C-alpha positions as a printed NumPy array, in Angstrom:
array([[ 87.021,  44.566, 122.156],
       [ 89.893,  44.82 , 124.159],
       [ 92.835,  42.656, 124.123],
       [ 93.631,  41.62 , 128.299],
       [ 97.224,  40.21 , 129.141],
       [ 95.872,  37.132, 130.921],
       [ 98.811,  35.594, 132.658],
       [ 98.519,  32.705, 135.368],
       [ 98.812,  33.177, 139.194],
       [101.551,  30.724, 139.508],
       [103.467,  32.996, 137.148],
       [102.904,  36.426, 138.544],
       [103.931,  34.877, 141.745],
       [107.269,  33.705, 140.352],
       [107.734,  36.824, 139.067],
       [107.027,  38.415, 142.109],
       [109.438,  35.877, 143.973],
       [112.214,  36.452, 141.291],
       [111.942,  39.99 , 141.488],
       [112.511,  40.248, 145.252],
       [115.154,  37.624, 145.052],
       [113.879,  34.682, 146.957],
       [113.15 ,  32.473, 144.194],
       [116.84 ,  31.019, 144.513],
       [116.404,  30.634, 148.74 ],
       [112.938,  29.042, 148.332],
       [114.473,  26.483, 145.5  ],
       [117.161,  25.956, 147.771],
       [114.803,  25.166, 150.665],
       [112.979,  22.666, 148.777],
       [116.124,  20.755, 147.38 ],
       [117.091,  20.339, 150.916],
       [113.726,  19.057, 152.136],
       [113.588,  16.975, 149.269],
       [116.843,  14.875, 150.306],
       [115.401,  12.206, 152.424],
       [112.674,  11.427, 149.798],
       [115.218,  11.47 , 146.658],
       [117.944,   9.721, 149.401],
       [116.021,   7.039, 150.692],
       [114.555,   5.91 , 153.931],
       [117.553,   4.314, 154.726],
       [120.12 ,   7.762, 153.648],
       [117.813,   9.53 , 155.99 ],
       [118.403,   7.432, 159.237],
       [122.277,   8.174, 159.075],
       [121.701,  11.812, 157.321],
       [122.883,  14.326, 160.909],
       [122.55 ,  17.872, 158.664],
       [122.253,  19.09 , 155.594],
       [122.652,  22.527, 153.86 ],
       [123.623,  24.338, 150.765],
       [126.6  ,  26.591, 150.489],
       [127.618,  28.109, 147.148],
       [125.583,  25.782, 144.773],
       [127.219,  22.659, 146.831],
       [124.632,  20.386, 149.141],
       [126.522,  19.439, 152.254],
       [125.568,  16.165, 153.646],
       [126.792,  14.683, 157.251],
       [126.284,  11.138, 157.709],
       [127.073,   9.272, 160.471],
       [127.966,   6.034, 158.888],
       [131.672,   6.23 , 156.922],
       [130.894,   3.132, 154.877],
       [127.521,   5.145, 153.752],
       [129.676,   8.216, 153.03 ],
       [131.798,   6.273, 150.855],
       [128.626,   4.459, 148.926],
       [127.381,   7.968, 148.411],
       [130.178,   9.473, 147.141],
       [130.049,   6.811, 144.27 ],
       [126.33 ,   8.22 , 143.038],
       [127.182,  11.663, 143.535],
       [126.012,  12.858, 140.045],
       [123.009,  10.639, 140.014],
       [122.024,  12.172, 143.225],
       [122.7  ,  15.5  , 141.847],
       [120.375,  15.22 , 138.987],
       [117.666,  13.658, 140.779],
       [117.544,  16.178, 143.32 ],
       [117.5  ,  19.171, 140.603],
       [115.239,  17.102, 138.895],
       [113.102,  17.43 , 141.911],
       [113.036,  21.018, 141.941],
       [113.133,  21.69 , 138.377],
       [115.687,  23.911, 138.054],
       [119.701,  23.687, 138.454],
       [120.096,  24.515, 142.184],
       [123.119,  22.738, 143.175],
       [126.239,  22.001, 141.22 ],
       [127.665,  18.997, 143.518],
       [127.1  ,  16.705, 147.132],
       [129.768,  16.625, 149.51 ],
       [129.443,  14.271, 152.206],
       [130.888,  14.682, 155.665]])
């Protein structure tokens, strides 16, 4: 009998991802979508923008008092939201 490498579609498609180099951009994408949910529905009301820019999530608020609350859970936010994703995505939130 012959011995067949049997590997899983959701890991040939990683692999595939990886290898063309938008497993980091699609990670990204979902950390970003994922900011309201891990936020809150309250966050999300006051959230303006958010993106990612050298492993850093920008958030703009429009409530100062809600920046400043933020700022406080910073690294609980930032684990939760790589958490999320399952891999280490972003390094730190800045709020703006």
């Amino acid at each position: 009998m012959f011995k067949r490498d049997v590997q899983s579609v959701k890991d040939l498609i990683l692999r595939n991802l990886r290898e063309q180099g938008l497993e980091t951009p699609l990670q990204q994408k979902r950390l970003v979508e994922a900011w309201p949910q891990i936020a809150g529905p309250l966050v999300e009301r006051y959230t303006l923008n958010t993106y990612i820019y050298n492993q850093v999530l920008f958030v703009r608020l429009s409530s100062p008092a809600l920046r400043a609350e933020l700022s406080m859970r910073r690294q609980e936010l930032v684990t939760q939201l790589n958490q999320h994703v399952g891999s280490q995505v972003i390094t730190d939130i800045r709020f703006c």
